[in-house]
mmCIF file of C-alpha atoms in Angstrom:
data_model
loop_
_atom_site.group_PDB
_atom_site.id
_atom_site.type_symbol
_atom_site.label_atom_id
_atom_site.label_comp_id
_atom_site.label_asym_id
_atom_site.label_seq_id
_atom_site.Cartn_x
_atom_site.Cartn_y
_atom_site.Cartn_z
ATOM 1 C CA LEU A 1 -8.177 -1.765 -32.583
ATOM 2 C CA THR A 2 -11.345 -0.370 -34.033
ATOM 3 C CA GLU A 3 -13.709 1.590 -31.802
ATOM 4 C CA ASP A 4 -16.025 -1.416 -31.349
ATOM 5 C CA GLN A 5 -13.100 -3.708 -30.544
ATOM 6 C CA ARG A 6 -11.712 -1.184 -28.078
ATOM 7 C CA LYS A 7 -15.058 -0.909 -26.289
ATOM 8 C CA ASN A 8 -15.115 -4.686 -25.779
ATOM 9 C CA ILE A 9 -11.796 -4.488 -23.921
ATOM 10 C CA THR A 10 -12.407 -1.306 -21.936
ATOM 11 C CA ALA A 11 -15.782 -2.655 -20.778
ATOM 12 C CA ILE A 12 -14.113 -5.509 -18.865
ATOM 13 C CA PRO A 13 -13.600 -3.610 -15.553
ATOM 14 C CA GLY A 14 -17.275 -2.624 -15.513
ATOM 15 C CA LEU A 15 -18.328 -6.248 -15.996
ATOM 16 C CA GLN A 16 -15.938 -7.403 -13.262
ATOM 17 C CA ARG A 17 -16.702 -4.666 -10.755
ATOM 18 C CA ARG A 18 -19.466 -6.454 -8.827
ATOM 19 C CA ALA A 19 -17.425 -9.663 -8.540
ATOM 20 C CA LEU A 20 -14.307 -7.757 -7.522
ATOM 21 C CA GLU A 21 -16.150 -5.823 -4.808
ATOM 22 C CA GLU A 22 -17.510 -9.088 -3.403
ATOM 23 C CA ILE A 23 -14.018 -10.629 -3.540
ATOM 24 C CA ILE A 24 -12.777 -7.781 -1.345
ATOM 25 C CA ALA A 25 -15.517 -8.521 1.184
ATOM 26 C CA VAL A 26 -14.804 -12.267 1.065
ATOM 27 C CA ARG A 27 -11.074 -11.771 1.555
ATOM 28 C CA GLY A 28 -11.789 -9.526 4.529
ATOM 29 C CA ALA A 29 -14.094 -12.125 6.069
ATOM 30 C CA ILE A 30 -11.522 -14.904 5.583
ATOM 31 C CA SER A 31 -8.749 -12.769 7.113
ATOM 32 C CA LYS A 32 -10.904 -11.855 10.090
ATOM 33 C CA GLU A 33 -11.689 -15.509 10.742
ATOM 34 C CA LEU A 34 -8.081 -16.724 10.365
ATOM 35 C CA ARG A 35 -6.711 -13.969 12.597
ATOM 36 C CA LYS A 36 -8.426 -15.689 15.520
ATOM 37 C CA PHE A 37 -5.421 -18.047 15.542
ATOM 38 C CA LEU A 38 -3.108 -15.107 16.299
ATOM 39 C CA SER A 39 -4.875 -14.447 19.605
ATOM 40 C CA GLY A 40 -5.006 -18.115 20.610
ATOM 41 C CA GLY A 41 -8.563 -18.665 19.381
ATOM 42 C CA GLN A 42 -9.982 -21.153 16.900
ATOM 43 C CA ALA A 43 -11.114 -20.243 13.388
ATOM 44 C CA ASP A 44 -14.362 -21.638 11.978
ATOM 45 C CA LYS A 45 -13.105 -24.131 9.377
ATOM 46 C CA PRO A 46 -16.478 -24.665 7.574
ATOM 47 C CA ALA A 47 -16.883 -20.889 7.295
ATOM 48 C CA VAL A 48 -13.379 -20.438 5.886
ATOM 49 C CA VAL A 49 -13.880 -23.276 3.385
ATOM 50 C CA ALA A 50 -17.258 -21.885 2.293
ATOM 51 C CA LEU A 51 -15.792 -18.397 1.880
ATOM 52 C CA GLY A 52 -12.871 -19.843 -0.077
ATOM 53 C CA ARG A 53 -15.283 -21.666 -2.372
ATOM 54 C CA ARG A 54 -17.144 -18.426 -3.035
ATOM 55 C CA TYR A 55 -13.833 -16.670 -3.692
ATOM 56 C CA GLY A 56 -13.052 -19.279 -6.349
ATOM 57 C CA GLU A 57 -16.454 -18.799 -7.981
ATOM 58 C CA LEU A 58 -15.952 -15.037 -8.175
ATOM 59 C CA ASP A 59 -12.434 -15.426 -9.527
ATOM 60 C CA GLY A 60 -13.797 -17.775 -12.205
ATOM 61 C CA GLU A 61 -16.492 -15.257 -13.116
ATOM 62 C CA MET A 62 -13.870 -12.543 -13.614
ATOM 63 C CA SER A 63 -11.772 -14.882 -15.798
ATOM 64 C CA TYR A 64 -14.877 -15.628 -17.867
ATOM 65 C CA TYR A 65 -15.376 -11.934 -18.655
ATOM 66 C CA TYR A 66 -11.742 -11.639 -19.746
ATOM 67 C CA ALA A 67 -11.980 -14.649 -22.044
ATOM 68 C CA MET A 68 -15.357 -13.610 -23.481
ATOM 69 C CA ALA A 69 -14.191 -10.094 -24.399
ATOM 70 C CA PHE A 70 -10.861 -11.105 -25.896
ATOM 71 C CA ALA A 71 -12.410 -13.984 -27.849
ATOM 72 C CA LYS A 72 -14.985 -11.636 -29.309
ATOM 73 C CA VAL A 73 -12.288 -9.203 -30.416
ATOM 74 C CA ASN A 74 -10.145 -12.047 -31.761
ATOM 75 C CA ARG A 75 -12.933 -13.162 -34.101
ATOM 76 C CA THR A 76 -13.043 -9.705 -35.718
ATOM 77 C CA LEU A 77 -9.314 -9.009 -36.171
ATOM 78 C CA THR A 78 -8.078 -8.352 -39.690
ATOM 79 C CA ASP A 79 -4.826 -9.821 -41.009
ATOM 80 C CA GLU A 80 -3.214 -6.401 -40.666
ATOM 81 C CA GLN A 81 -4.289 -6.135 -37.029
ATOM 82 C CA ARG A 82 -2.962 -9.609 -36.243
ATOM 83 C CA ALA A 83 0.388 -8.703 -37.778
ATOM 84 C CA ALA A 84 0.535 -5.479 -35.761
ATOM 85 C CA LEU A 85 -0.322 -7.304 -32.510
ATOM 86 C CA LYS A 86 2.290 -9.970 -33.206
ATOM 87 C CA LYS A 87 4.878 -7.245 -33.698
ATOM 88 C CA LEU A 88 3.879 -5.606 -30.402
ATOM 89 C CA ARG A 89 4.241 -8.955 -28.637
ATOM 90 C CA ASN A 90 7.860 -9.375 -29.745
ATOM 91 C CA LEU A 91 10.017 -9.291 -26.579
ATOM 92 C CA ASP A 92 13.426 -9.600 -28.257
ATOM 93 C CA GLY A 93 15.930 -7.509 -26.324
ATOM 94 C CA TYR A 94 13.558 -6.947 -23.388
ATOM 95 C CA THR A 95 15.118 -7.304 -19.938
ATOM 96 C CA SER A 96 12.889 -7.596 -16.902
ATOM 97 C CA ALA A 97 13.612 -5.940 -13.566
ATOM 98 C CA PRO A 98 14.351 -8.353 -10.659
ATOM 99 C CA ALA A 99 10.849 -7.752 -9.304
ATOM 100 C CA TYR A 100 7.904 -5.382 -9.595
ATOM 101 C CA LEU A 101 5.561 -3.660 -7.167
ATOM 102 C CA TYR A 102 2.521 -3.622 -9.448
ATOM 103 C CA SER A 103 3.928 -1.881 -12.548
ATOM 104 C CA GLN A 104 6.844 -0.189 -10.764
ATOM 105 C CA PRO A 105 10.215 -1.976 -11.286
ATOM 106 C CA LEU A 106 12.203 -2.697 -8.122
ATOM 107 C CA GLN A 107 15.954 -2.700 -8.692
ATOM 108 C CA THR A 108 16.883 -3.352 -5.066
ATOM 109 C CA LEU A 109 15.397 -6.371 -3.310
ATOM 110 C CA PRO A 110 15.179 -6.835 0.477
ATOM 111 C CA ASN A 111 17.436 -9.374 2.164
ATOM 112 C CA ILE A 112 15.056 -12.279 2.706
ATOM 113 C CA GLN A 113 15.915 -15.057 5.125
ATOM 114 C CA ASN A 114 16.438 -18.481 3.555
ATOM 115 C CA THR A 115 13.443 -20.588 4.635
ATOM 116 C CA ASP A 116 14.374 -23.863 2.895
ATOM 117 C CA PHE A 117 14.988 -25.416 6.309
ATOM 118 C CA PHE A 118 11.227 -25.385 6.905
ATOM 119 C CA PHE A 119 10.912 -28.146 4.309
ATOM 120 C CA ALA A 120 13.809 -30.356 5.428
ATOM 121 C CA ALA A 121 13.069 -33.627 7.214
ATOM 122 C CA PRO A 122 13.464 -33.510 11.022
ATOM 123 C CA GLY A 123 17.101 -34.017 11.958
ATOM 124 C CA SER A 124 18.192 -33.661 8.332
ATOM 125 C CA ALA A 125 21.471 -31.971 7.466
ATOM 126 C CA GLN A 126 20.034 -30.970 4.107
ATOM 127 C CA ILE A 127 20.313 -27.264 4.894
ATOM 128 C CA ALA A 128 23.568 -26.181 6.463
ATOM 129 C CA PRO A 129 23.209 -23.563 9.224
ATOM 130 C CA SER A 130 25.658 -21.273 7.406
ATOM 131 C CA SER A 131 23.237 -21.006 4.469
ATOM 132 C CA ILE A 132 20.574 -19.351 6.589
ATOM 133 C CA SER A 133 20.803 -15.564 6.343
ATOM 134 C CA PRO A 134 20.611 -13.720 9.675
ATOM 135 C CA PRO A 135 17.460 -11.682 10.269
ATOM 136 C CA ALA A 136 17.565 -7.929 9.797
ATOM 137 C CA PRO A 137 18.427 -5.812 12.878
ATOM 138 C CA HIS A 138 15.574 -5.546 15.395
ATOM 139 C CA ALA A 139 13.479 -8.008 13.340
ATOM 140 C CA GLN A 140 11.864 -10.774 15.361
ATOM 141 C CA SER A 141 10.054 -13.705 13.856
ATOM 142 C CA GLY A 142 6.338 -13.479 14.614
ATOM 143 C CA PHE A 143 6.114 -9.729 15.280
ATOM 144 C CA LEU A 144 3.646 -8.589 12.639
ATOM 145 C CA LEU A 145 1.997 -5.303 11.693
ATOM 146 C CA MET A 146 -1.222 -5.256 9.664
ATOM 147 C CA SER A 147 -4.351 -3.237 8.990
ATOM 148 C CA PRO A 148 -7.964 -4.393 8.585
ATOM 149 C CA ASP A 149 -8.362 -1.859 5.755
ATOM 150 C CA VAL A 150 -5.371 -2.618 3.514
ATOM 151 C CA ALA A 151 -2.949 -5.511 3.031
ATOM 152 C CA ASP A 152 0.820 -5.170 3.088
ATOM 153 C CA GLY A 153 1.843 -3.875 -0.350
ATOM 154 C CA GLY A 154 -1.728 -2.831 -1.161
ATOM 155 C CA THR A 155 -3.164 0.516 -2.189
ATOM 156 C CA LEU A 156 -3.861 2.954 0.644
ATOM 157 C CA PRO A 157 -7.588 3.798 0.541
ATOM 158 C CA LYS A 158 -8.320 7.415 -0.387
ATOM 159 C CA GLU A 159 -10.003 7.950 3.003
ATOM 160 C CA PHE A 160 -6.564 7.953 4.686
ATOM 161 C CA THR A 161 -5.011 10.548 2.358
ATOM 162 C CA GLY A 162 -5.321 14.287 1.805
ATOM 163 C CA ASP A 163 -7.613 13.514 -1.136
ATOM 164 C CA GLY A 164 -10.138 11.954 1.248
ATOM 165 C CA ALA A 165 -11.009 12.296 4.932
ATOM 166 C CA SER A 166 -7.345 12.517 6.084
ATOM 167 C CA ALA A 167 -8.032 9.770 8.632
ATOM 168 C CA THR A 168 -5.301 7.774 10.337
ATOM 169 C CA LEU A 169 -5.143 4.142 9.226
ATOM 170 C CA PRO A 170 -6.357 1.519 11.751
ATOM 171 C CA LEU A 171 -3.459 -0.761 12.699
ATOM 172 C CA GLU A 172 -3.059 -4.098 14.498
ATOM 173 C CA TRP A 173 0.061 -5.929 15.658
ATOM 174 C CA SER A 174 0.779 -9.349 17.130
ATOM 175 C CA GLY A 175 3.705 -11.550 18.200
ATOM 176 C CA VAL A 176 4.882 -8.924 20.688
ATOM 177 C CA PRO A 177 8.310 -9.795 22.194
ATOM 178 C CA VAL A 178 8.624 -10.564 25.888
ATOM 179 C CA GLY A 179 9.651 -7.560 27.951
ATOM 180 C CA THR A 180 7.844 -4.966 25.854
ATOM 181 C CA LYS A 181 7.051 -1.873 27.947
ATOM 182 C CA SER A 182 5.787 0.484 25.240
ATOM 183 C CA PHE A 183 5.310 0.917 21.483
ATOM 184 C CA ALA A 184 6.052 3.640 18.958
ATOM 185 C CA ILE A 185 4.832 4.101 15.390
ATOM 186 C CA ILE A 186 6.358 6.028 12.508
ATOM 187 C CA MET A 187 4.944 6.480 9.009
ATOM 188 C CA HIS A 188 7.464 7.683 6.449
ATOM 189 C CA HIS A 189 8.194 7.947 2.734
ATOM 190 C CA MET A 190 11.445 8.347 0.815
ATOM 191 C CA ASP A 191 11.211 10.723 -2.138
ATOM 192 C CA PRO A 192 13.010 10.235 -5.478
ATOM 193 C CA GLU A 193 15.912 12.376 -4.236
ATOM 194 C CA GLY A 194 16.468 10.061 -1.270
ATOM 195 C CA LYS A 195 15.047 12.480 1.296
ATOM 196 C CA THR A 196 12.884 11.004 4.048
ATOM 197 C CA LYS A 197 9.525 12.552 4.841
ATOM 198 C CA TRP A 198 7.504 11.536 7.876
ATOM 199 C CA TYR A 199 3.754 11.840 8.269
ATOM 200 C CA TRP A 200 3.028 10.282 11.652
ATOM 201 C CA THR A 201 5.098 9.893 14.832
ATOM 202 C CA LEU A 202 3.366 8.355 17.827
ATOM 203 C CA TYR A 203 5.232 7.113 20.888
ATOM 204 C CA ASN A 204 4.744 5.890 24.472
ATOM 205 C CA ILE A 205 1.821 3.729 23.418
ATOM 206 C CA PRO A 206 1.004 1.523 26.446
ATOM 207 C CA ALA A 207 2.399 -2.023 26.434
ATOM 208 C CA ASP A 208 -1.058 -3.645 26.618
ATOM 209 C CA VAL A 209 -2.260 -1.977 23.388
ATOM 210 C CA ARG A 210 -2.428 -4.262 20.340
ATOM 211 C CA SER A 211 -4.336 -2.067 17.890
ATOM 212 C CA LEU A 212 -5.155 1.520 16.989
ATOM 213 C CA PRO A 213 -8.597 2.444 15.616
ATOM 214 C CA LYS A 214 -9.178 4.786 12.713
ATOM 215 C CA ASN A 215 -8.548 8.395 13.790
ATOM 216 C CA VAL A 216 -6.998 7.207 17.051
ATOM 217 C CA ASN A 217 -7.084 9.816 19.812
ATOM 218 C CA GLY A 218 -5.816 9.751 23.389
ATOM 219 C CA THR A 219 -3.401 6.825 22.945
ATOM 220 C CA GLY A 220 0.306 7.572 23.154
ATOM 221 C CA THR A 221 2.032 10.898 22.495
ATOM 222 C CA LEU A 222 2.086 12.576 19.092
ATOM 223 C CA GLY A 223 5.276 14.018 17.624
ATOM 224 C CA ASN A 224 5.454 16.346 14.642
ATOM 225 C CA ASN A 225 5.394 15.696 10.878
ATOM 226 C CA SER A 226 7.608 16.971 8.054
ATOM 227 C CA VAL A 227 4.715 18.336 5.985
ATOM 228 C CA ASN A 228 3.639 21.257 8.185
ATOM 229 C CA GLY A 229 5.670 20.698 11.370
ATOM 230 C CA ARG A 230 2.542 20.374 13.506
ATOM 231 C CA ILE A 231 1.784 17.811 16.208
ATOM 232 C CA GLU A 232 -0.637 15.792 14.082
ATOM 233 C CA TYR A 233 -1.004 13.168 11.383
ATOM 234 C CA ALA A 234 -0.199 14.616 7.960
ATOM 235 C CA PRO A 235 -1.974 12.559 5.272
ATOM 236 C CA PRO A 236 -0.176 11.813 1.973
ATOM 237 C CA HIS A 237 -1.028 14.569 -0.503
ATOM 238 C CA SER A 238 1.811 14.525 -3.013
ATOM 239 C CA LYS A 239 1.404 16.525 -6.201
ATOM 240 C CA GLY A 240 4.197 14.659 -7.968
ATOM 241 C CA PRO A 241 3.388 12.035 -10.627
ATOM 242 C CA GLY A 242 3.638 8.280 -10.146
ATOM 243 C CA THR A 243 3.005 5.781 -7.389
ATOM 244 C CA LYS A 244 4.451 6.536 -3.952
ATOM 245 C CA THR A 245 5.311 3.984 -1.252
ATOM 246 C CA TYR A 246 4.559 4.758 2.398
ATOM 247 C CA VAL A 247 5.967 2.647 5.226
ATOM 248 C CA TYR A 248 4.371 2.103 8.636
ATOM 249 C CA THR A 249 6.728 0.788 11.338
ATOM 250 C CA VAL A 250 5.775 -0.304 14.842
ATOM 251 C CA TYR A 251 8.575 -0.565 17.418
ATOM 252 C CA ALA A 252 8.380 -2.782 20.506
ATOM 253 C CA LEU A 253 10.409 -1.063 23.219
ATOM 254 C CA SER A 254 11.915 -2.294 26.482
ATOM 255 C CA ALA A 255 11.069 1.009 28.207
ATOM 256 C CA PRO A 256 9.007 4.148 27.654
ATOM 257 C CA VAL A 257 10.653 6.787 25.468
ATOM 258 C CA LYS A 258 12.392 9.522 27.470
ATOM 259 C CA LEU A 259 12.868 12.865 25.748
ATOM 260 C CA ASP A 260 14.214 16.241 26.865
ATOM 261 C CA VAL A 261 12.249 18.183 24.251
ATOM 262 C CA PRO A 262 8.510 18.908 23.896
ATOM 263 C CA PRO A 263 6.399 16.856 21.420
ATOM 264 C CA SER A 264 6.481 19.752 18.945
ATOM 265 C CA GLN A 265 10.221 19.076 18.487
ATOM 266 C CA VAL A 266 9.957 15.298 18.244
ATOM 267 C CA ASN A 267 10.576 14.441 14.618
ATOM 268 C CA ARG A 268 11.456 11.069 13.119
ATOM 269 C CA ASP A 269 15.210 11.421 13.722
ATOM 270 C CA VAL A 270 14.762 12.581 17.314
ATOM 271 C CA LEU A 271 12.445 9.671 18.083
ATOM 272 C CA LEU A 272 14.711 7.084 16.428
ATOM 273 C CA ALA A 273 17.690 8.391 18.374
ATOM 274 C CA ALA A 274 15.762 8.216 21.662
ATOM 275 C CA MET A 275 14.685 4.617 20.931
ATOM 276 C CA LYS A 276 18.050 3.393 19.645
ATOM 277 C CA ASP A 277 19.023 1.365 22.722
ATOM 278 C CA ILE A 278 15.568 0.148 23.768
ATOM 279 C CA ILE A 279 14.207 -1.408 20.555
ATOM 280 C CA LEU A 280 13.372 -5.077 21.128
ATOM 281 C CA SER A 281 11.861 -5.611 17.690
ATOM 282 C CA SER A 282 10.131 -3.820 14.832
ATOM 283 C CA ALA A 283 7.556 -4.736 12.190
ATOM 284 C CA THR A 284 6.730 -2.881 9.005
ATOM 285 C CA MET A 285 3.886 -2.629 6.524
ATOM 286 C CA SER A 286 4.136 -0.816 3.181
ATOM 287 C CA VAL A 287 1.284 0.688 1.177
ATOM 288 C CA VAL A 288 1.190 2.503 -2.144
ATOM 289 C CA TYR A 289 -0.859 5.439 -3.358
ATOM 290 C CA THR A 290 -1.108 7.209 -6.689
ATOM 291 C CA ARG A 291 -2.415 10.748 -6.649
ATOM 292 C CA PHE A 292 -3.678 12.341 -9.841
ATOM 293 C CA PRO A 293 -3.378 16.163 -9.898
ATOM 294 C CA THR A 294 -6.557 18.224 -10.219
ATOM 295 C CA PRO A 295 -6.986 20.127 -13.514
ATOM 296 C CA ASP A 296 -5.720 23.356 -11.907
ATOM 297 C CA GLU A 297 -2.752 21.560 -10.320
ATOM 298 C CA LYS A 298 -1.928 19.988 -13.666
ATOM 299 C CA ARG A 299 -2.065 23.368 -15.399
ATOM 300 C CA ASN A 300 0.140 24.836 -12.666
ATOM 301 C CA LEU A 301 2.688 22.025 -13.118
ATOM 302 C CA GLU A 302 2.674 22.807 -16.841
ATOM 303 C CA GLY A 303 3.183 26.523 -16.157
ATOM 304 C CA LYS A 304 -0.276 27.479 -17.392
ATOM 305 C CA PRO A 305 -2.726 29.889 -15.656
ATOM 306 C CA PRO A 306 -5.742 28.417 -13.737
ATOM 307 C CA GLN A 307 -8.835 27.625 -15.757
ATOM 308 C CA PRO A 308 -11.540 30.335 -15.350
ATOM 309 C CA THR A 309 -14.548 29.189 -13.296
ATOM 310 C CA GLY A 310 -18.082 30.441 -12.652
ATOM 311 C CA ASP A 311 -18.752 33.830 -14.157
ATOM 312 C CA GLN A 312 -15.053 34.513 -14.733
ATOM 313 C CA THR A 313 -14.323 35.257 -18.376
ATOM 314 C CA ILE A 314 -11.190 36.028 -20.306
ATOM 315 C CA LYS A 315 -11.667 39.446 -21.905
ATOM 316 C CA GLU A 316 -9.819 40.305 -25.049
ATOM 317 C CA LYS A 317 -7.879 43.524 -25.165
ATOM 318 C CA PRO A 318 -10.033 46.047 -27.083
ATOM 319 C CA SER A 319 -8.735 46.873 -30.527
ATOM 320 C CA PRO A 320 -7.424 50.437 -30.980
#
């Protein structure tokens, strides 16, 4: 594209920003209203419908900006540009991954229960029982983990990482199984080499707790983390390139966790071993985060010296 054509395309996010920010607020308001059903309450139908209507208007506005920009560029394309674009659009020989998490290909898919029976007529033999996959171990239908600040599969806000305020993410859970006596939470990540890192271990959360606020304090017992080994939350702060996936898991337990070691020695493996026989159910929520190295970190990764700052200067060796 020419410079003018390129500017038309790269300007789209700026045009959409206001609508997108309002969409985030609208989605949050809709979710908050609908979650009333989870606690046995009643959602405000007119409010939900009105919010949904506004969501549609904003989505239409964003589509308009896309169409306007691309149409404007299309009117100015030369024959050579059209030929080049057509060549770029050729997908011969391209094979898609089974699924994608945003732009990251997923080669291994989770075992998802067959839900076709939901749509069969009452009493119908349309779906044979043998075709329904068994649920994963410790998984119980209805036990859900969520956060008011990020959806499952969404991007972890910077505030909850080492690039921001290093705050713990607020969490909520529902559909707790009968007989639950305590909860435990683990946040972990598996690196490209298959090694598991853990950032948050919290156990012996009282059975009547259904949510944790941001920067929770005084609820449950903290274990250590694999980043610095301390008894604290270690926010994601990876210097490696690419998008990372972090998994939050809440465990509903039939008894409080009993350990023979102090909290400073309670890592992810120790906690999982202690819970092994008392897990009634578990629920997970995954988030992604992409960290971009600072200029100095980037230079360090490239094996270059730090960039001089302030009144620092690089002095040349005096000539003989």
